[in-house]
Amino acid sequence: MRTRILVIAGLLALTTVGAWAQGGKIRVLGQGEVFTAPDIAEASFSVRAEDKQLPAAREKAAAQMTRVLDALKALKLPGLTLSTTSISVTPLVKPQEGGYVGPDAEARREVVGYQVTSTVNARLEGEPAALSQGMSKIMDTAVANGATTFFGPNIYRRNLDEPNRQALAVATKDAVAKAQALAAAAGVTIKGYSYVGMYPEDQPNQGPMPMFEARTMAMGGGGAPTPTPVEVRDIQVTAQVWVTAVY
């Protein structure tokens, strides 16, 4: 009985040593982030005019938008591009008495006027300081000269290729450092790396890509003569990298 027990114990020991000799893998996820300055700011603004006759409403909207555009062009901001994005016409109808909603309700609608809305996009290129000051002037000037609505600004960078590569490099270094820390804690030595990629090793076509997040631009309320404060912050670019270490 003793001999049999010793033999079994010996086989277990050999099996354990064999498994250890085959080595193993350590899979880790590294994360990296970098910050880069934006170089483009965009905002849109609209004018709205109403009249009983469509030609008159159109004329009012056109004149109002012309005043806004002329004022913005007079600022002579370097890198400013203005482009019309939409012109819409909305009939104004008289409310039905008693809230009538019968099958011929559409035919019974009485048009009492028209509303014309014209929207223009302002695109400004430059350094962060120029974007901040320029967008403040654009908003205040547009509103002061007849713009009825203002949307934005949106801040971004035209080309993120280099920041994306930098974020990937940071994420890779983070993953390698984590793998080495795990190996040291486990008392094993890393021999190499069998996989380094932006996706999980077992899901090569899935997973997050490097991305960027605009640290949103803060806009405080205000009107003339106090300029509207516009704060431009750096853009955060993040990346994730999966690494498989072999020991």
PDB file of C-alpha atoms in Angstrom:
ATOM      1  CA  MET A   1       0.000   0.000   0.000  1.00  0.00           C
ATOM      2  CA  ARG A   2       2.834   2.387   0.827  1.00  0.00           C
ATOM      3  CA  THR A   3       4.563   1.736  -2.490  1.00  0.00           C
ATOM      4  CA  ARG A   4       1.409   2.522  -4.452  1.00  0.00           C
ATOM      5  CA  ILE A   5       0.920   5.789  -2.619  1.00  0.00           C
ATOM      6  CA  LEU A   6       4.501   6.840  -3.323  1.00  0.00           C
ATOM      7  CA  VAL A   7       4.130   6.040  -7.008  1.00  0.00           C
ATOM      8  CA  ILE A   8       0.972   8.138  -7.281  1.00  0.00           C
ATOM      9  CA  ALA A   9       2.642  11.014  -5.451  1.00  0.00           C
ATOM     10  CA  GLY A  10       5.593  10.798  -7.788  1.00  0.00           C
ATOM     11  CA  LEU A  11       3.361  10.946 -10.864  1.00  0.00           C
ATOM     12  CA  LEU A  12       1.602  14.022  -9.514  1.00  0.00           C
ATOM     13  CA  ALA A  13       4.927  15.711  -8.927  1.00  0.00           C
ATOM     14  CA  LEU A  14       6.089  14.937 -12.465  1.00  0.00           C
ATOM     15  CA  THR A  15       2.819  16.207 -13.902  1.00  0.00           C
ATOM     16  CA  THR A  16       3.145  19.475 -11.978  1.00  0.00           C
ATOM     17  CA  VAL A  17       6.733  19.994 -13.054  1.00  0.00           C
ATOM     18  CA  GLY A  18       5.804  19.245 -16.673  1.00  0.00           C
ATOM     19  CA  ALA A  19       2.993  21.799 -16.667  1.00  0.00           C
ATOM     20  CA  TRP A  20       5.316  24.395 -15.157  1.00  0.00           C
ATOM     21  CA  ALA A  21       7.955  23.712 -17.743  1.00  0.00           C
ATOM     22  CA  GLN A  22       5.459  24.405 -20.525  1.00  0.00           C
ATOM     23  CA  GLY A  23       5.054  27.956 -19.250  1.00  0.00           C
ATOM     24  CA  GLY A  24       1.956  30.100 -19.480  1.00  0.00           C
ATOM     25  CA  LYS A  25       0.531  33.427 -20.579  1.00  0.00           C
ATOM     26  CA  ILE A  26      -0.346  36.700 -18.942  1.00  0.00           C
ATOM     27  CA  ARG A  27      -2.991  38.807 -20.670  1.00  0.00           C
ATOM     28  CA  VAL A  28      -3.335  42.450 -19.729  1.00  0.00           C
ATOM     29  CA  LEU A  29      -5.071  45.576 -20.974  1.00  0.00           C
ATOM     30  CA  GLY A  30      -3.126  48.811 -21.166  1.00  0.00           C
ATOM     31  CA  GLN A  31      -4.664  52.258 -21.332  1.00  0.00           C
ATOM     32  CA  GLY A  32      -3.176  55.512 -22.530  1.00  0.00           C
ATOM     33  CA  GLU A  33      -4.240  59.088 -22.937  1.00  0.00           C
ATOM     34  CA  VAL A  34      -2.680  62.219 -24.341  1.00  0.00           C
ATOM     35  CA  PHE A  35      -3.916  65.761 -24.735  1.00  0.00           C
ATOM     36  CA  THR A  36      -3.660  67.830 -27.879  1.00  0.00           C
ATOM     37  CA  ALA A  37      -4.671  71.353 -28.745  1.00  0.00           C
ATOM     38  CA  PRO A  38      -7.750  71.876 -30.973  1.00  0.00           C
ATOM     39  CA  ASP A  39      -7.426  73.872 -34.161  1.00  0.00           C
ATOM     40  CA  ILE A  40     -11.043  74.221 -35.352  1.00  0.00           C
ATOM     41  CA  ALA A  41     -14.197  75.651 -33.789  1.00  0.00           C
ATOM     42  CA  GLU A  42     -17.645  75.607 -35.393  1.00  0.00           C
ATOM     43  CA  ALA A  43     -20.963  77.179 -34.507  1.00  0.00           C
ATOM     44  CA  SER A  44     -24.229  77.814 -36.305  1.00  0.00           C
ATOM     45  CA  PHE A  45     -26.741  80.608 -35.997  1.00  0.00           C
ATOM     46  CA  SER A  46     -30.148  81.337 -37.491  1.00  0.00           C
ATOM     47  CA  VAL A  47     -32.434  84.257 -38.273  1.00  0.00           C
ATOM     48  CA  ARG A  48     -36.198  83.912 -38.353  1.00  0.00           C
ATOM     49  CA  ALA A  49     -38.747  86.198 -39.979  1.00  0.00           C
ATOM     50  CA  GLU A  50     -42.532  86.094 -40.351  1.00  0.00           C
ATOM     51  CA  ASP A  51     -45.051  87.797 -42.602  1.00  0.00           C
ATOM     52  CA  LYS A  52     -48.492  87.201 -44.031  1.00  0.00           C
ATOM     53  CA  GLN A  53     -46.985  86.881 -47.503  1.00  0.00           C
ATOM     54  CA  LEU A  54     -44.169  84.452 -48.296  1.00  0.00           C
ATOM     55  CA  PRO A  55     -42.150  86.885 -50.489  1.00  0.00           C
ATOM     56  CA  ALA A  56     -42.210  89.451 -47.714  1.00  0.00           C
ATOM     57  CA  ALA A  57     -41.132  86.886 -45.101  1.00  0.00           C
ATOM     58  CA  ARG A  58     -38.318  85.757 -47.366  1.00  0.00           C
ATOM     59  CA  GLU A  59     -37.196  89.335 -47.921  1.00  0.00           C
ATOM     60  CA  LYS A  60     -37.152  90.043 -44.181  1.00  0.00           C
ATOM     61  CA  ALA A  61     -35.092  86.915 -43.455  1.00  0.00           C
ATOM     62  CA  ALA A  62     -32.670  87.696 -46.272  1.00  0.00           C
ATOM     63  CA  ALA A  63     -32.139  91.257 -45.089  1.00  0.00           C
ATOM     64  CA  GLN A  64     -31.700  90.138 -41.509  1.00  0.00           C
ATOM     65  CA  MET A  65     -29.143  87.468 -42.404  1.00  0.00           C
ATOM     66  CA  THR A  66     -27.289  89.883 -44.679  1.00  0.00           C
ATOM     67  CA  ARG A  67     -26.827  92.246 -41.719  1.00  0.00           C
ATOM     68  CA  VAL A  68     -25.426  89.405 -39.635  1.00  0.00           C
ATOM     69  CA  LEU A  69     -23.054  88.198 -42.352  1.00  0.00           C
ATOM     70  CA  ASP A  70     -21.802  91.696 -43.141  1.00  0.00           C
ATOM     71  CA  ALA A  71     -21.078  92.301 -39.454  1.00  0.00           C
ATOM     72  CA  LEU A  72     -19.197  89.009 -39.143  1.00  0.00           C
ATOM     73  CA  LYS A  73     -17.143  89.659 -42.273  1.00  0.00           C
ATOM     74  CA  ALA A  74     -16.281  93.100 -40.909  1.00  0.00           C
ATOM     75  CA  LEU A  75     -14.535  91.387 -37.971  1.00  0.00           C
ATOM     76  CA  LYS A  76     -11.910  90.154 -40.462  1.00  0.00           C
ATOM     77  CA  LEU A  77     -11.114  87.093 -38.361  1.00  0.00           C
ATOM     78  CA  PRO A  78      -8.307  85.013 -39.914  1.00  0.00           C
ATOM     79  CA  GLY A  79      -9.449  81.491 -40.712  1.00  0.00           C
ATOM     80  CA  LEU A  80     -13.197  82.276 -40.646  1.00  0.00           C
ATOM     81  CA  THR A  81     -15.445  80.557 -43.191  1.00  0.00           C
ATOM     82  CA  LEU A  82     -19.186  81.210 -43.424  1.00  0.00           C
ATOM     83  CA  SER A  83     -21.553  78.879 -45.275  1.00  0.00           C
ATOM     84  CA  THR A  84     -25.332  78.599 -45.510  1.00  0.00           C
ATOM     85  CA  THR A  85     -26.560  75.214 -44.262  1.00  0.00           C
ATOM     86  CA  SER A  86     -30.331  75.537 -44.598  1.00  0.00           C
ATOM     87  CA  ILE A  87     -33.242  77.782 -45.525  1.00  0.00           C
ATOM     88  CA  SER A  88     -36.684  76.593 -44.472  1.00  0.00           C
ATOM     89  CA  VAL A  89     -40.236  77.856 -44.983  1.00  0.00           C
ATOM     90  CA  THR A  90     -42.986  77.011 -42.500  1.00  0.00           C
ATOM     91  CA  PRO A  91     -46.646  77.935 -43.103  1.00  0.00           C
ATOM     92  CA  LEU A  92     -48.358  79.507 -40.108  1.00  0.00           C
ATOM     93  CA  VAL A  93     -51.891  78.209 -39.666  1.00  0.00           C
ATOM     94  CA  LYS A  94     -54.814  79.489 -37.647  1.00  0.00           C
ATOM     95  CA  PRO A  95     -55.729  77.134 -34.780  1.00  0.00           C
ATOM     96  CA  GLN A  96     -58.934  75.175 -35.374  1.00  0.00           C
ATOM     97  CA  GLU A  97     -61.790  76.139 -33.136  1.00  0.00           C
ATOM     98  CA  GLY A  98     -62.644  73.424 -30.670  1.00  0.00           C
ATOM     99  CA  GLY A  99     -59.524  71.491 -31.578  1.00  0.00           C
ATOM    100  CA  TYR A 100     -61.114  69.911 -34.658  1.00  0.00           C
ATOM    101  CA  VAL A 101     -59.172  66.808 -35.791  1.00  0.00           C
ATOM    102  CA  GLY A 102     -61.578  65.264 -38.317  1.00  0.00           C
ATOM    103  CA  PRO A 103     -60.578  63.561 -41.597  1.00  0.00           C
ATOM    104  CA  ASP A 104     -60.698  66.855 -43.493  1.00  0.00           C
ATOM    105  CA  ALA A 105     -58.768  68.795 -40.840  1.00  0.00           C
ATOM    106  CA  GLU A 106     -55.814  69.316 -43.186  1.00  0.00           C
ATOM    107  CA  ALA A 107     -58.002  70.820 -45.887  1.00  0.00           C
ATOM    108  CA  ARG A 108     -59.673  73.127 -43.389  1.00  0.00           C
ATOM    109  CA  ARG A 109     -56.371  74.592 -42.156  1.00  0.00           C
ATOM    110  CA  GLU A 110     -56.209  78.308 -42.793  1.00  0.00           C
ATOM    111  CA  VAL A 111     -52.737  79.632 -43.614  1.00  0.00           C
ATOM    112  CA  VAL A 112     -52.338  83.044 -41.997  1.00  0.00           C
ATOM    113  CA  GLY A 113     -48.661  83.632 -42.729  1.00  0.00           C
ATOM    114  CA  TYR A 114     -45.219  82.212 -43.319  1.00  0.00           C
ATOM    115  CA  GLN A 115     -42.064  81.802 -41.301  1.00  0.00           C
ATOM    116  CA  VAL A 116     -38.674  81.727 -43.029  1.00  0.00           C
ATOM    117  CA  THR A 117     -35.609  80.482 -41.169  1.00  0.00           C
ATOM    118  CA  SER A 118     -32.084  80.820 -42.539  1.00  0.00           C
ATOM    119  CA  THR A 119     -29.122  79.053 -40.881  1.00  0.00           C
ATOM    120  CA  VAL A 120     -25.415  79.698 -41.427  1.00  0.00           C
ATOM    121  CA  ASN A 121     -22.401  77.753 -40.149  1.00  0.00           C
ATOM    122  CA  ALA A 122     -19.297  79.592 -38.949  1.00  0.00           C
ATOM    123  CA  ARG A 123     -16.028  77.646 -39.086  1.00  0.00           C
ATOM    124  CA  LEU A 124     -12.960  79.153 -37.455  1.00  0.00           C
ATOM    125  CA  GLU A 125      -9.423  77.756 -37.740  1.00  0.00           C
ATOM    126  CA  GLY A 126      -6.491  78.740 -35.551  1.00  0.00           C
ATOM    127  CA  GLU A 127      -4.714  78.313 -32.235  1.00  0.00           C
ATOM    128  CA  PRO A 128      -6.739  77.817 -29.022  1.00  0.00           C
ATOM    129  CA  ALA A 129      -6.449  81.464 -28.002  1.00  0.00           C
ATOM    130  CA  ALA A 130      -7.671  82.606 -31.420  1.00  0.00           C
ATOM    131  CA  LEU A 131     -10.558  80.137 -31.280  1.00  0.00           C
ATOM    132  CA  SER A 132     -11.585  81.381 -27.850  1.00  0.00           C
ATOM    133  CA  GLN A 133     -11.527  85.065 -28.745  1.00  0.00           C
ATOM    134  CA  GLY A 134     -12.938  84.511 -32.234  1.00  0.00           C
ATOM    135  CA  MET A 135     -15.925  82.446 -31.147  1.00  0.00           C
ATOM    136  CA  SER A 136     -16.763  84.982 -28.473  1.00  0.00           C
ATOM    137  CA  LYS A 137     -16.799  87.747 -31.101  1.00  0.00           C
ATOM    138  CA  ILE A 138     -18.783  85.629 -33.566  1.00  0.00           C
ATOM    139  CA  MET A 139     -21.524  84.855 -31.068  1.00  0.00           C
ATOM    140  CA  ASP A 140     -21.843  88.405 -29.720  1.00  0.00           C
ATOM    141  CA  THR A 141     -21.760  89.951 -33.193  1.00  0.00           C
ATOM    142  CA  ALA A 142     -24.316  87.546 -34.652  1.00  0.00           C
ATOM    143  CA  VAL A 143     -26.770  88.056 -31.790  1.00  0.00           C
ATOM    144  CA  ALA A 144     -26.287  91.820 -31.766  1.00  0.00           C
ATOM    145  CA  ASN A 145     -27.101  92.033 -35.480  1.00  0.00           C
ATOM    146  CA  GLY A 146     -30.253  89.943 -35.585  1.00  0.00           C
ATOM    147  CA  ALA A 147     -29.462  86.246 -35.080  1.00  0.00           C
ATOM    148  CA  THR A 148     -32.339  84.683 -33.168  1.00  0.00           C
ATOM    149  CA  THR A 149     -30.671  81.364 -32.288  1.00  0.00           C
ATOM    150  CA  PHE A 150     -27.057  80.273 -31.798  1.00  0.00           C
ATOM    151  CA  PHE A 151     -25.756  76.685 -31.493  1.00  0.00           C
ATOM    152  CA  GLY A 152     -22.257  75.671 -30.436  1.00  0.00           C
ATOM    153  CA  PRO A 153     -19.415  76.081 -30.439  1.00  0.00           C
ATOM    154  CA  ASN A 154     -18.023  72.617 -31.200  1.00  0.00           C
ATOM    155  CA  ILE A 155     -14.282  72.182 -30.781  1.00  0.00           C
ATOM    156  CA  TYR A 156     -12.116  69.572 -32.491  1.00  0.00           C
ATOM    157  CA  ARG A 157      -8.808  68.947 -34.229  1.00  0.00           C
ATOM    158  CA  ARG A 158      -8.588  68.405 -37.967  1.00  0.00           C
ATOM    159  CA  ASN A 159      -6.024  65.580 -37.860  1.00  0.00           C
ATOM    160  CA  LEU A 160      -5.691  63.220 -34.890  1.00  0.00           C
ATOM    161  CA  ASP A 161      -3.313  60.685 -36.481  1.00  0.00           C
ATOM    162  CA  GLU A 162      -0.262  61.678 -34.436  1.00  0.00           C
ATOM    163  CA  PRO A 163      -2.143  62.007 -31.095  1.00  0.00           C
ATOM    164  CA  ASN A 164      -3.711  58.590 -31.754  1.00  0.00           C
ATOM    165  CA  ARG A 165      -0.258  57.063 -32.274  1.00  0.00           C
ATOM    166  CA  GLN A 166       1.012  58.698 -29.118  1.00  0.00           C
ATOM    167  CA  ALA A 167      -1.944  57.361 -27.112  1.00  0.00           C
ATOM    168  CA  LEU A 168      -1.315  53.865 -28.499  1.00  0.00           C
ATOM    169  CA  ALA A 169       2.344  54.053 -27.475  1.00  0.00           C
ATOM    170  CA  VAL A 170       1.380  55.095 -23.949  1.00  0.00           C
ATOM    171  CA  ALA A 171      -1.208  52.289 -23.741  1.00  0.00           C
ATOM    172  CA  THR A 172       1.347  49.707 -24.944  1.00  0.00           C
ATOM    173  CA  LYS A 173       3.894  50.780 -22.336  1.00  0.00           C
ATOM    174  CA  ASP A 174       1.181  50.609 -19.687  1.00  0.00           C
ATOM    175  CA  ALA A 175       0.235  47.065 -20.740  1.00  0.00           C
ATOM    176  CA  VAL A 176       3.869  45.882 -20.716  1.00  0.00           C
ATOM    177  CA  ALA A 177       4.432  47.410 -17.277  1.00  0.00           C
ATOM    178  CA  LYS A 178       1.329  45.647 -15.932  1.00  0.00           C
ATOM    179  CA  ALA A 179       2.458  42.309 -17.381  1.00  0.00           C
ATOM    180  CA  GLN A 180       5.908  42.702 -15.823  1.00  0.00           C
ATOM    181  CA  ALA A 181       4.391  43.594 -12.459  1.00  0.00           C
ATOM    182  CA  LEU A 182       2.163  40.509 -12.545  1.00  0.00           C
ATOM    183  CA  ALA A 183       5.097  38.297 -13.550  1.00  0.00           C
ATOM    184  CA  ALA A 184       7.272  39.652 -10.755  1.00  0.00           C
ATOM    185  CA  ALA A 185       4.522  39.121  -8.198  1.00  0.00           C
ATOM    186  CA  ALA A 186       4.012  35.543  -9.432  1.00  0.00           C
ATOM    187  CA  GLY A 187       7.734  34.790  -9.434  1.00  0.00           C
ATOM    188  CA  VAL A 188       7.976  34.051 -13.161  1.00  0.00           C
ATOM    189  CA  THR A 189      10.095  35.555 -15.935  1.00  0.00           C
ATOM    190  CA  ILE A 190       8.584  36.917 -19.124  1.00  0.00           C
ATOM    191  CA  LYS A 191      10.265  35.426 -22.190  1.00  0.00           C
ATOM    192  CA  GLY A 192       8.433  37.503 -24.790  1.00  0.00           C
ATOM    193  CA  TYR A 193       5.108  38.703 -26.069  1.00  0.00           C
ATOM    194  CA  SER A 194       2.918  36.614 -28.330  1.00  0.00           C
ATOM    195  CA  TYR A 195       0.297  39.282 -29.022  1.00  0.00           C
ATOM    196  CA  VAL A 196       0.054  43.074 -29.019  1.00  0.00           C
ATOM    197  CA  GLY A 197      -3.052  44.658 -30.505  1.00  0.00           C
ATOM    198  CA  MET A 198      -5.902  47.120 -30.211  1.00  0.00           C
ATOM    199  CA  TYR A 199      -8.448  44.289 -29.893  1.00  0.00           C
ATOM    200  CA  PRO A 200      -8.674  41.288 -27.539  1.00  0.00           C
ATOM    201  CA  GLU A 201      -6.605  38.381 -28.844  1.00  0.00           C
ATOM    202  CA  ASP A 202      -9.630  36.081 -29.061  1.00  0.00           C
ATOM    203  CA  GLN A 203     -11.771  38.792 -30.700  1.00  0.00           C
ATOM    204  CA  PRO A 204      -9.554  40.247 -33.432  1.00  0.00           C
ATOM    205  CA  ASN A 205     -12.370  42.194 -35.087  1.00  0.00           C
ATOM    206  CA  GLN A 206     -13.919  43.678 -31.996  1.00  0.00           C
ATOM    207  CA  GLY A 207     -12.963  46.120 -29.315  1.00  0.00           C
ATOM    208  CA  PRO A 208     -12.540  49.854 -28.878  1.00  0.00           C
ATOM    209  CA  MET A 209     -10.418  51.838 -31.271  1.00  0.00           C
ATOM    210  CA  PRO A 210      -8.379  54.865 -30.247  1.00  0.00           C
ATOM    211  CA  MET A 211     -10.800  57.674 -29.649  1.00  0.00           C
ATOM    212  CA  PHE A 212     -10.814  61.308 -28.782  1.00  0.00           C
ATOM    213  CA  GLU A 213     -12.989  63.274 -26.466  1.00  0.00           C
ATOM    214  CA  ALA A 214     -13.295  67.009 -26.654  1.00  0.00           C
ATOM    215  CA  ARG A 215     -13.038  68.506 -23.219  1.00  0.00           C
ATOM    216  CA  THR A 216     -16.071  70.609 -23.771  1.00  0.00           C
ATOM    217  CA  MET A 217     -15.860  74.256 -24.309  1.00  0.00           C
ATOM    218  CA  ALA A 218     -17.503  76.252 -21.564  1.00  0.00           C
ATOM    219  CA  MET A 219     -19.647  79.187 -22.580  1.00  0.00           C
ATOM    220  CA  GLY A 220     -21.011  81.604 -20.073  1.00  0.00           C
ATOM    221  CA  GLY A 221     -24.045  83.722 -20.678  1.00  0.00           C
ATOM    222  CA  GLY A 222     -23.566  87.377 -21.345  1.00  0.00           C
ATOM    223  CA  GLY A 223     -24.230  90.137 -23.791  1.00  0.00           C
ATOM    224  CA  ALA A 224     -22.816  93.431 -24.923  1.00  0.00           C
ATOM    225  CA  PRO A 225     -20.848  95.237 -23.702  1.00  0.00           C
ATOM    226  CA  THR A 226     -19.424  92.278 -21.759  1.00  0.00           C
ATOM    227  CA  PRO A 227     -18.010  89.679 -24.224  1.00  0.00           C
ATOM    228  CA  THR A 228     -19.340  86.164 -23.882  1.00  0.00           C
ATOM    229  CA  PRO A 229     -16.555  84.129 -22.227  1.00  0.00           C
ATOM    230  CA  VAL A 230     -15.455  81.106 -24.250  1.00  0.00           C
ATOM    231  CA  GLU A 231     -12.974  78.655 -22.742  1.00  0.00           C
ATOM    232  CA  VAL A 232     -11.092  76.357 -25.094  1.00  0.00           C
ATOM    233  CA  ARG A 233      -9.497  73.256 -23.570  1.00  0.00           C
ATOM    234  CA  ASP A 234      -7.251  70.553 -24.937  1.00  0.00           C
ATOM    235  CA  ILE A 235      -8.732  67.472 -26.582  1.00  0.00           C
ATOM    236  CA  GLN A 236      -8.272  64.163 -24.756  1.00  0.00           C
ATOM    237  CA  VAL A 237      -7.251  61.264 -26.970  1.00  0.00           C
ATOM    238  CA  THR A 238      -7.453  57.771 -25.429  1.00  0.00           C
ATOM    239  CA  ALA A 239      -6.422  54.293 -26.571  1.00  0.00           C
ATOM    240  CA  GLN A 240      -6.476  50.696 -25.290  1.00  0.00           C
ATOM    241  CA  VAL A 241      -3.974  47.962 -26.120  1.00  0.00           C
ATOM    242  CA  TRP A 242      -4.126  44.239 -25.282  1.00  0.00           C
ATOM    243  CA  VAL A 243      -0.844  42.439 -24.641  1.00  0.00           C
ATOM    244  CA  THR A 244      -0.194  38.721 -24.099  1.00  0.00           C
ATOM    245  CA  ALA A 245       3.084  37.948 -22.349  1.00  0.00           C
ATOM    246  CA  VAL A 246       4.645  34.453 -22.408  1.00  0.00           C
ATOM    247  CA  TYR A 247       6.591  33.091 -19.446  1.00  0.00           C
TER     248      TYR A 247
END
